[in-house]
Tab-separated table of C-alpha atoms in Angstrom:
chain	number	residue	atom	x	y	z
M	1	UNK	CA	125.376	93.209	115.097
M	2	UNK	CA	126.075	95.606	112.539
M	3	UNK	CA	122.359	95.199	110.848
M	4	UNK	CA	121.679	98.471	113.394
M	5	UNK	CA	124.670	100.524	112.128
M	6	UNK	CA	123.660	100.493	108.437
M	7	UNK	CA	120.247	101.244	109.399
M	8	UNK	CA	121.069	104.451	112.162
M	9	UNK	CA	123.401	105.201	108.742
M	10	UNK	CA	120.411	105.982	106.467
M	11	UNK	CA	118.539	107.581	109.155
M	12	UNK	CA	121.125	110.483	109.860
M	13	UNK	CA	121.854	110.211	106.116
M	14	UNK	CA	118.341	111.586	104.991
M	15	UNK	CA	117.631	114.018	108.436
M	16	UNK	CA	121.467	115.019	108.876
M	17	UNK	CA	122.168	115.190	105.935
M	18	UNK	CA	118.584	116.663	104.514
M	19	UNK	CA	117.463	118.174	107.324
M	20	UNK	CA	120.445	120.717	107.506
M	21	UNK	CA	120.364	121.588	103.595
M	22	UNK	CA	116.472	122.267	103.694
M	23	UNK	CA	117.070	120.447	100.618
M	24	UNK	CA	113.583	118.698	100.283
M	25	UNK	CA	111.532	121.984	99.194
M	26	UNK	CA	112.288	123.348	95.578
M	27	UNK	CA	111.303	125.967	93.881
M	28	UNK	CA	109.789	126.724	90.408
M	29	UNK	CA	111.628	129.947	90.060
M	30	UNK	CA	115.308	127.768	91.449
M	31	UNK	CA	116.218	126.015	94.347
M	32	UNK	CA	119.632	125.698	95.979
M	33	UNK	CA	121.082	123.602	99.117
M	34	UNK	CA	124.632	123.079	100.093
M	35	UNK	CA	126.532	121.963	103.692
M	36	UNK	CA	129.659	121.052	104.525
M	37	UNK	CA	129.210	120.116	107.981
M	38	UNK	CA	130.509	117.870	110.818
M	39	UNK	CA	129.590	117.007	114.378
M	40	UNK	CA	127.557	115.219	116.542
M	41	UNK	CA	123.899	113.776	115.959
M	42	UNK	CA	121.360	112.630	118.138
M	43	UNK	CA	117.927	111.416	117.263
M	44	UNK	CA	115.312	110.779	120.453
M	45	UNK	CA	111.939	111.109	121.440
M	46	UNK	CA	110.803	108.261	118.603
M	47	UNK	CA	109.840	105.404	120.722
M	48	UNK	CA	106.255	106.481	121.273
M	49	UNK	CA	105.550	106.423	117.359
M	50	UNK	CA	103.277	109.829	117.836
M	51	UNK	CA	104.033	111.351	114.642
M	52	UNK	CA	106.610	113.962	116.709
M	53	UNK	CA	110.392	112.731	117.169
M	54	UNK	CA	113.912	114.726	117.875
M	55	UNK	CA	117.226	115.130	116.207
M	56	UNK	CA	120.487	117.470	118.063
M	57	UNK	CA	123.582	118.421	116.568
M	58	UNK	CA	125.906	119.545	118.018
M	59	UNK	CA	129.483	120.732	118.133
M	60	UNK	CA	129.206	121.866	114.595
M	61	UNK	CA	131.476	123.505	112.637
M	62	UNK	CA	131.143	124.340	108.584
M	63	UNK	CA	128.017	126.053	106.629
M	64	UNK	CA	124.671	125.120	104.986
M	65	UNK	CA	122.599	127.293	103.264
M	66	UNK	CA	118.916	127.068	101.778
M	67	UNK	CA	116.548	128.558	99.700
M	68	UNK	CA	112.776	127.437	99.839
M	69	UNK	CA	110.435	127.649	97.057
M	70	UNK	CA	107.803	130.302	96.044
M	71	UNK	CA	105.293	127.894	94.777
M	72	UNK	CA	103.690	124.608	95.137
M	73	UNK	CA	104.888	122.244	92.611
M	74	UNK	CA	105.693	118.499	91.519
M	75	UNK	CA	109.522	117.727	91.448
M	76	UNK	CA	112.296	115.056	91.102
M	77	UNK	CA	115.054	115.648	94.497
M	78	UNK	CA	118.512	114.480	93.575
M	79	UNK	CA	121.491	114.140	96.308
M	80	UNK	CA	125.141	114.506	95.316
M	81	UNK	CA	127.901	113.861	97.513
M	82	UNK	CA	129.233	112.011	100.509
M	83	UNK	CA	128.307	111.599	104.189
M	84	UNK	CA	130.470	109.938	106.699
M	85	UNK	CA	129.532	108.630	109.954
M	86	UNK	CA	131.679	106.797	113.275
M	87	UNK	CA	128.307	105.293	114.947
M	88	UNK	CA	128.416	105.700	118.850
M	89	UNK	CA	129.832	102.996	120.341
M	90	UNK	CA	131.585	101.775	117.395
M	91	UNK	CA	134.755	103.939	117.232
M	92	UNK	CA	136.714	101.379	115.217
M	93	UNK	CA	134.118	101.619	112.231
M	94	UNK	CA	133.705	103.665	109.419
M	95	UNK	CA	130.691	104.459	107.016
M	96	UNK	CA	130.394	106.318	104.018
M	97	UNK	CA	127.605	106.853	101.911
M	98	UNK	CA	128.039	108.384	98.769
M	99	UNK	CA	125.209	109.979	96.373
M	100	UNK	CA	125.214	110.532	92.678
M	101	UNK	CA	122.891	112.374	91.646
M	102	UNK	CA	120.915	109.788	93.768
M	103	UNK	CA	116.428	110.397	93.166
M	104	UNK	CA	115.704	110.888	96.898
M	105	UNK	CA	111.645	111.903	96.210
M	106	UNK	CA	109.690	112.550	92.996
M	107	UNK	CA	105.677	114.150	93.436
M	108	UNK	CA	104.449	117.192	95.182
M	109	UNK	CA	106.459	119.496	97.329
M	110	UNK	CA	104.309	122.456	98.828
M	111	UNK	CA	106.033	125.098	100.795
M	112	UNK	CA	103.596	126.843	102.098
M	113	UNK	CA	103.852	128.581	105.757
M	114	UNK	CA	107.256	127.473	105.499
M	115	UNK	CA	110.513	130.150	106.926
M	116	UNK	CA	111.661	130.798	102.838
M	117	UNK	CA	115.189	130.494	103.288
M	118	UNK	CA	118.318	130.619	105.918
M	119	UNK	CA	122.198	130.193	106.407
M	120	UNK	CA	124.061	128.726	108.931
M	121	UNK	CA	127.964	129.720	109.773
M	122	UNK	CA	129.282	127.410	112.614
M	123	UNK	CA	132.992	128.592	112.210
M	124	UNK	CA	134.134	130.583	114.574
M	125	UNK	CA	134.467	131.100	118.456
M	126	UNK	CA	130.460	132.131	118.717
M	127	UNK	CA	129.123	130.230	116.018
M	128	UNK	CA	125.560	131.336	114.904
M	129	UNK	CA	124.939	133.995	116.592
M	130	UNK	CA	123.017	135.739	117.671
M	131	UNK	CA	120.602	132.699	117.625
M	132	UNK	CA	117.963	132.113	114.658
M	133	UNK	CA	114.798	129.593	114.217
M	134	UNK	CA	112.559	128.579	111.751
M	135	UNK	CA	110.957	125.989	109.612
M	136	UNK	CA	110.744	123.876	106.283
M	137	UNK	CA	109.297	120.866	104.493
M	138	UNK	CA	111.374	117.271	103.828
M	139	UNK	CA	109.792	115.251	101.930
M	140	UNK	CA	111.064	111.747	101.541
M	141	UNK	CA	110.203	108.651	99.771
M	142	UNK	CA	112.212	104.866	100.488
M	143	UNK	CA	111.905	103.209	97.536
M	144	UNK	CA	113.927	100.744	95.179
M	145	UNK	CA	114.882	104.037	92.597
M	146	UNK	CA	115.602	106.113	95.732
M	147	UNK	CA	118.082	103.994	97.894
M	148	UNK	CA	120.151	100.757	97.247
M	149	UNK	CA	121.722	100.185	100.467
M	150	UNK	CA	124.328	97.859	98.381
M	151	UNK	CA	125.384	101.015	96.288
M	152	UNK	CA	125.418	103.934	98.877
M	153	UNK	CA	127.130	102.561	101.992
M	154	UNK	CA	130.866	101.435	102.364
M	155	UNK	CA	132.165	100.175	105.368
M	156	UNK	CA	135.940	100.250	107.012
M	157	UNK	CA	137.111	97.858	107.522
M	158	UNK	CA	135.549	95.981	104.425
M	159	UNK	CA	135.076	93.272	106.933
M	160	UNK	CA	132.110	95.015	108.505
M	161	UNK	CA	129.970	94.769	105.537
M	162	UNK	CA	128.171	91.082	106.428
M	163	UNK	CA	125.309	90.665	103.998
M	164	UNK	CA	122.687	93.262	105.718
M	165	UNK	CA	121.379	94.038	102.514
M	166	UNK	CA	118.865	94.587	101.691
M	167	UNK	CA	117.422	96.994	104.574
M	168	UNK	CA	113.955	96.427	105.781
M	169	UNK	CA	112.853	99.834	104.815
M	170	UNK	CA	109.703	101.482	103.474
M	171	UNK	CA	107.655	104.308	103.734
M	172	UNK	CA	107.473	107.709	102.661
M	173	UNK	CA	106.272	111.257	104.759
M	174	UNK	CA	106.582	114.872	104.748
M	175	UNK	CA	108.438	116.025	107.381
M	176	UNK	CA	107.674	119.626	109.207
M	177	UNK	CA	111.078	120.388	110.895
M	178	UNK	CA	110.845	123.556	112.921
M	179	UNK	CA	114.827	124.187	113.898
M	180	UNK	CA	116.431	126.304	116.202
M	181	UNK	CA	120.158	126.932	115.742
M	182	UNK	CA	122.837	128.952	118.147
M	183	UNK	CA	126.300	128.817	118.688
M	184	UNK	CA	127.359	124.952	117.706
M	185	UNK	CA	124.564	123.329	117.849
M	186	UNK	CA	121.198	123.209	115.400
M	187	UNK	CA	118.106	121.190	116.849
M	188	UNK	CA	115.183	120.499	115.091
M	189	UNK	CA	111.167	118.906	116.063
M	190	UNK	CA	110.111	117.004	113.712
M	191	UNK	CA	106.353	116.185	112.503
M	192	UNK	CA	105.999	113.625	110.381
M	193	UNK	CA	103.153	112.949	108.001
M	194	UNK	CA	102.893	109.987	106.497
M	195	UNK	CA	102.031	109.457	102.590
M	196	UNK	CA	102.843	105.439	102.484
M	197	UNK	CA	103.771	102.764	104.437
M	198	UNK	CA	105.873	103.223	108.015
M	199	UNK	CA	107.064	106.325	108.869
M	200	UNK	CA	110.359	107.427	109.641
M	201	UNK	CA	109.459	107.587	113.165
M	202	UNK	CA	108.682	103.887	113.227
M	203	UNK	CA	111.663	102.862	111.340
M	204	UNK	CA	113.774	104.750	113.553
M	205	UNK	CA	112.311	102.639	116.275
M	206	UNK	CA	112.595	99.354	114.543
M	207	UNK	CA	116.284	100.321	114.099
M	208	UNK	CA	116.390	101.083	117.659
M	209	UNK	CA	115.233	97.658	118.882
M	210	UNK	CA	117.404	96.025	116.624
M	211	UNK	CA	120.292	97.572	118.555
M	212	UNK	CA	120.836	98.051	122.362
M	213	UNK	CA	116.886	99.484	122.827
M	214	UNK	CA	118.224	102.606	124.582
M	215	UNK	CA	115.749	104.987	123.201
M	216	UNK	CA	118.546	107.059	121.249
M	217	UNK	CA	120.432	106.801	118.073
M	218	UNK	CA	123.830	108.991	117.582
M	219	UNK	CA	127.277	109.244	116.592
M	220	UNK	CA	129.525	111.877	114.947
M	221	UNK	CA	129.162	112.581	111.053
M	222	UNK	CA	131.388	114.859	108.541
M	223	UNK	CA	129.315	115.623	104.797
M	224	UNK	CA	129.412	117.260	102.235
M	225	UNK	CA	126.245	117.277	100.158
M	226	UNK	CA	124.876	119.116	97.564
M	227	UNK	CA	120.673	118.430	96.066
M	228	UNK	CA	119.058	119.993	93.234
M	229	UNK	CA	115.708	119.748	91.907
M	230	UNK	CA	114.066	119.695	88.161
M	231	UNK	CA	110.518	120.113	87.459
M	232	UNK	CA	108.887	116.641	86.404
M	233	UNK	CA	105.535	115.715	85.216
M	234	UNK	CA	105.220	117.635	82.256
M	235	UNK	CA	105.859	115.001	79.453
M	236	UNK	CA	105.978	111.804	79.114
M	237	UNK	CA	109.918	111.257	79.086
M	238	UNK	CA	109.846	113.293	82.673
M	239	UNK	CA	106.759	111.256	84.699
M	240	UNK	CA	106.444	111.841	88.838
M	241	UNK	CA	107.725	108.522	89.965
M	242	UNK	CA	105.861	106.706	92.636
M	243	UNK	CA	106.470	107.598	96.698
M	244	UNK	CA	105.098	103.999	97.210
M	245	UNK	CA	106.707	100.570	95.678
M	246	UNK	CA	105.428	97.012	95.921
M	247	UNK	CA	104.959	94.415	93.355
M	248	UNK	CA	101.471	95.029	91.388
M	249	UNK	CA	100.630	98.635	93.234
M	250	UNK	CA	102.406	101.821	93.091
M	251	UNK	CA	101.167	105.381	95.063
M	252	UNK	CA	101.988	108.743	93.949
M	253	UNK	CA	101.748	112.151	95.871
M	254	UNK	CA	101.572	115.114	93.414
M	255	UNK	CA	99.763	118.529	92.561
M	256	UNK	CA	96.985	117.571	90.260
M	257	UNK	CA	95.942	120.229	87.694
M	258	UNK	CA	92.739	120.855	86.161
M	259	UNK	CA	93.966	121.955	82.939
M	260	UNK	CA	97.383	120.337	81.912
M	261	UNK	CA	98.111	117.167	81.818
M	262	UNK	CA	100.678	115.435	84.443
M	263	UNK	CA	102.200	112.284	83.347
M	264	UNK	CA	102.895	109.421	86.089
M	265	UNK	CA	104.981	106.006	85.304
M	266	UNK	CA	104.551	102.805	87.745
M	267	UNK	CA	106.933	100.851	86.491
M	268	UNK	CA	105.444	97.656	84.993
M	269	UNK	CA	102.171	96.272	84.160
M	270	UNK	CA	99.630	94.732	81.370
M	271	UNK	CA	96.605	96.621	82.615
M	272	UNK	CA	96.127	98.963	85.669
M	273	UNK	CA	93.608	100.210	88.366
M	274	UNK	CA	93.788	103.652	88.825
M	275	UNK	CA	92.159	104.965	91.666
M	276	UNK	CA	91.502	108.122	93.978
M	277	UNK	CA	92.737	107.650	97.745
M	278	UNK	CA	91.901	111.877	98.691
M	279	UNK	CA	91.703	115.063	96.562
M	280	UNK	CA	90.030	115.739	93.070
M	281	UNK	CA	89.232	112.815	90.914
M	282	UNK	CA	90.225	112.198	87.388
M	283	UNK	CA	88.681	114.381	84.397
M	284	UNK	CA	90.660	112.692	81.701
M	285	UNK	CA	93.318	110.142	80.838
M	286	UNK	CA	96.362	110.284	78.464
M	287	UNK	CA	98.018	106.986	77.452
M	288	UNK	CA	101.673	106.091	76.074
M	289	UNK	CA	101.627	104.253	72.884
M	290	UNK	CA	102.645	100.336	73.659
M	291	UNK	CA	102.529	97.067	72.133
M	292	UNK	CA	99.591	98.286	69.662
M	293	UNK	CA	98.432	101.124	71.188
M	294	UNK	CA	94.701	100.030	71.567
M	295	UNK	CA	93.433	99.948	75.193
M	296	UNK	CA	90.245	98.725	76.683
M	297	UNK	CA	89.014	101.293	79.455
M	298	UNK	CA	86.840	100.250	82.231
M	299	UNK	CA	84.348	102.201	84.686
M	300	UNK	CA	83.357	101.307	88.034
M	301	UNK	CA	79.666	101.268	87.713
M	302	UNK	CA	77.585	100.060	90.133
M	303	UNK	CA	79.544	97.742	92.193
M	304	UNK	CA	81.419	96.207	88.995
M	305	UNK	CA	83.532	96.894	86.500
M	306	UNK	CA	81.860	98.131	83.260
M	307	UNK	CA	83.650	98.034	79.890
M	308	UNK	CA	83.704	101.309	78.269
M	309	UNK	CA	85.231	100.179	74.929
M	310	UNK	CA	88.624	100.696	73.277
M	311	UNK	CA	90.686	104.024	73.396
M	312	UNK	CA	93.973	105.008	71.139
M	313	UNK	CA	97.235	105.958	72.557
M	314	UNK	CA	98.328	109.910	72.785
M	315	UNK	CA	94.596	110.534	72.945
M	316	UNK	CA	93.292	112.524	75.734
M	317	UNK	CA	89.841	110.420	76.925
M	318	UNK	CA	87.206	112.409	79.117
M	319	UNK	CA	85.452	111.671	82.069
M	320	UNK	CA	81.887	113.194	82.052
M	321	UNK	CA	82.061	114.716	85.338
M	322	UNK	CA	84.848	113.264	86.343
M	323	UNK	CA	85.168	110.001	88.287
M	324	UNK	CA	87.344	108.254	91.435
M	325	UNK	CA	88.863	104.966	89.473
M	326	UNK	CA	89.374	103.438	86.407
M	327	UNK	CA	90.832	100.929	84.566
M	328	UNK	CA	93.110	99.887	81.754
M	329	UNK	CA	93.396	96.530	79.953
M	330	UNK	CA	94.721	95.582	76.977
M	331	UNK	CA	98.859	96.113	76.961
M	332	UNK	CA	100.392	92.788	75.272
M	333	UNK	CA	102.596	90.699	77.276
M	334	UNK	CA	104.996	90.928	74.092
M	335	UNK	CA	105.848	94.435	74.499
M	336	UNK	CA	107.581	93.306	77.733
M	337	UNK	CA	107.400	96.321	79.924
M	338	UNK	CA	110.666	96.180	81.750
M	339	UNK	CA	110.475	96.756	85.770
M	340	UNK	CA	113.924	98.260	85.996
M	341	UNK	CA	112.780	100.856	83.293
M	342	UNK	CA	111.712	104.447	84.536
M	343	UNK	CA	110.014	105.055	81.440
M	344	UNK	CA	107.442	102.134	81.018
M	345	UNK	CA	103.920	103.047	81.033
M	346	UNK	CA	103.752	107.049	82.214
M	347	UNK	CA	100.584	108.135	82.187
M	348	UNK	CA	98.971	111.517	81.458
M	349	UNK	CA	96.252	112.612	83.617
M	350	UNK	CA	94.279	115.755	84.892
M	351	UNK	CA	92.000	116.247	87.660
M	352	UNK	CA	88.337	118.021	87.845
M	353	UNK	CA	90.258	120.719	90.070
M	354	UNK	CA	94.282	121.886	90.576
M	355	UNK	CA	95.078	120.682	94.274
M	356	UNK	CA	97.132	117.921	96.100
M	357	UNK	CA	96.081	114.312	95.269
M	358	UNK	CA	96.780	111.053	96.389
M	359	UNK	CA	96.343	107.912	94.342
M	360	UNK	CA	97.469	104.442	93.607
M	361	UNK	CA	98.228	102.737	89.774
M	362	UNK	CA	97.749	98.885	90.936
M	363	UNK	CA	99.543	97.408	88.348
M	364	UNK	CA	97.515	94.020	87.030
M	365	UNK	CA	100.106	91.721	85.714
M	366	UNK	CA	100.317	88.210	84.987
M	367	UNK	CA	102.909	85.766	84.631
M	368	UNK	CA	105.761	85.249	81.801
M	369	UNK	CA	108.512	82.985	81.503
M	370	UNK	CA	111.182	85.798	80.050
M	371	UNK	CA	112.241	88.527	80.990
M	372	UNK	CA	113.152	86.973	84.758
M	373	UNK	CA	111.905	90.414	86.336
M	374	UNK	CA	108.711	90.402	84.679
M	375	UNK	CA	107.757	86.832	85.707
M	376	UNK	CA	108.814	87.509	89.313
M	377	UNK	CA	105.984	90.546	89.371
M	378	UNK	CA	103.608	88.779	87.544
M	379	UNK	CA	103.162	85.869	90.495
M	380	UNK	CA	100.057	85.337	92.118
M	381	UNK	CA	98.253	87.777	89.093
M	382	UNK	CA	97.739	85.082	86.343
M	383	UNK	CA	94.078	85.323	86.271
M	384	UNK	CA	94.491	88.506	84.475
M	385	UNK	CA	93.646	86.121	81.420
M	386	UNK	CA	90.391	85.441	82.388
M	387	UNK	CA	89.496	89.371	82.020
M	388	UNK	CA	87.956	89.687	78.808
M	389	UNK	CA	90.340	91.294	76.146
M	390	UNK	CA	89.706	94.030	73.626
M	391	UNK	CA	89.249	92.358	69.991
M	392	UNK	CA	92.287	91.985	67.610
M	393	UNK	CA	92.648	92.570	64.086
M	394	UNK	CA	93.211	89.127	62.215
């Protein structure tokens, strides 16, 4: 029974908590978001799955502030601090979740037509007032680096906590929430687009339907939260992490540029597809020096993969014209690319123009004994042996 608390939890945690900051747009130039808030909350409206859903709060008192960036850019969001919630019909429960300098999204945020900032004051007899309105971005991104329901929640009584973890989340969107705030209350429409796997709106119903099936999901929250930004992409020990997780494929939302290289990191792999889902396709590649820093790269030519020959490590390789996939063989088993490592395999790349781009790093892996983690992605891949390797010196 309490499978639906944790999960209404996480959803008020990012919009609540989020959506009153502004904190999901940054800013080249600085970005800052604070609120110390507490109320009511109220999402509805998300049971048709249209890509439009609801969230009220009300008798608020406490102040956010926001400040929305000047610029299109790619970004690491971090959370710090706490937000507690008493779910609705559960007055005898407690939850907490707590953020330390938690990664909530990494990739491209793009303020654009966006209100640029606000402040809300919901002290006081009146409130805001008079009444203002407006709009801003929140990106999000649930994945493994993002949120570990077994870290961030605490419930009283410790009782409570039953072995729900770990959630059956996923997904990532930009979120378009167009607010209007007077008095004590702030209410926001939300338009979600998605950039991988089920949207918020459909996890919200899945939550729903887990629970009583009532259409709504509410309670009362107090937080105090604080998110920053840094940009990220510049160098390989800062890559753009993925907005898309699961074993062997990774997807990444980011600002491509035409004329410096952005470095990416999926995790974990011994060779990788690399491939345009919509924007500008690749114009060159930068690789990380592992194992022996020799690669074998890999057109798709014709219906087939075509080998191209070897390329070095911390050399930038050109596409002629530029082209929508590649691949890379050729990374030893031995070097042992650990999953649980942020830094394994980023990847410099730049695009045959400087726009938004979507694409996935499918990760082609095969199965070792040691380390545990790497055998556990490598399952179901071990034909990766039957691709033909580059040549080795004796």
């Amino acid at each position: 029974m309490y499978k639906q608390i944790t999960t209404a939890v996480l959803g008020s945690m990012l919009l609540v908590g989020g959506g009153v900051t502004t904190a999901h747009a940054v800013v080249l130039a600085g970005y800052s978001a604070n609120a110390a808030l507490q109320g009511s909350f109220l999402y509805s409206n998300f049971t048709d799955v249209n890509g439009q859903f609801n969230l009220d709060l009300s008798g608020l008192t406490g102040t956010a502030n926001y400040t929305m960036p000047g610029a299109a850019g790619n970004y690491n969001l971090y959370a710090t601090g706490s937000i507690t919630l008493h779910p609705g019909g559960h007055s005898n429960l407690t939850v907490t979740t707590t953020f330390n300098n938690n990664l909530l999204y990494s990739g491209l945020i793009d303020p654009s037509g966006y209100t640029a900032s606000d402040s809300f004051n919901f002290n006081g007899t009146g409130g805001v007032n008079p009444a203002k309105s407006g709009n801003f971005l929140v990106p999000y991104a649930f994945t493994p680096s993002a949120f570990n329901p077994a870290t961030l929640f605490t419930f009283t009584p410790s009782s409570l906590n039953q072995g729900v973890y770990p959630l059956p989340m996923g997904g990532s969107s930009n979120l378009n929430l167009s607010y209007n705030a007077s008095g004590h209350n702030l209410s926001f429409t939300i338009g979600e687009t998605s950039l991988y796997g089920p949207t918020f709106e459909q996890n919200l119903k899945s939550f729903d339907q887990a629970a009583n099936n009532n259409g709504v999901i509410g309670g009362t929250f107090s937080m105090g939260v604080s998110l920053s930004s840094t940009p990220v992409g510049s160098s390989q020990s800062s890559p753009i992490m993925p907005v898309g997780v699961q074993p062997g494929e990774f997807t990444f939302h980011a600002q491509g540029s035409s004329s410096t290289t952005t470095w990416f990191d999926p995790i974990l792999a011994t060779g990788y597809d690399y491939q345009v889902i919509s924007g500008p396709n690749f114009a060159s590649v930068t690789l990380p020096n592992v194992g022996d820093g020799i690669y074998e790269l890999f057109l798709y030519l014709g219906g087939s993969w075509v080998d191209q020959g070897s390329i070095n490590a911390n050399t930038q390789h050109n596409f002629a014209g530029g082209v929508d996939r590649f691949r890379i063989l050729g990374i030893e088993v031995s070097a042992g690319l650990d999953p649980n490592n942020p830094l394994a395999f980023p990847t410099g790349l730049t695009f045959v123009s400087s726009s938004a781009v979507n694409f996935n790093m499918t990760a082609l892996t095969t199965s070792v004994p040691e380390p545990t983690t790497l055998s556990l992605w490598g399952l179901g891949l071990a034909g990766l042996g039957l691709v033909r390797r580059k040549a080795k010196a004796a």
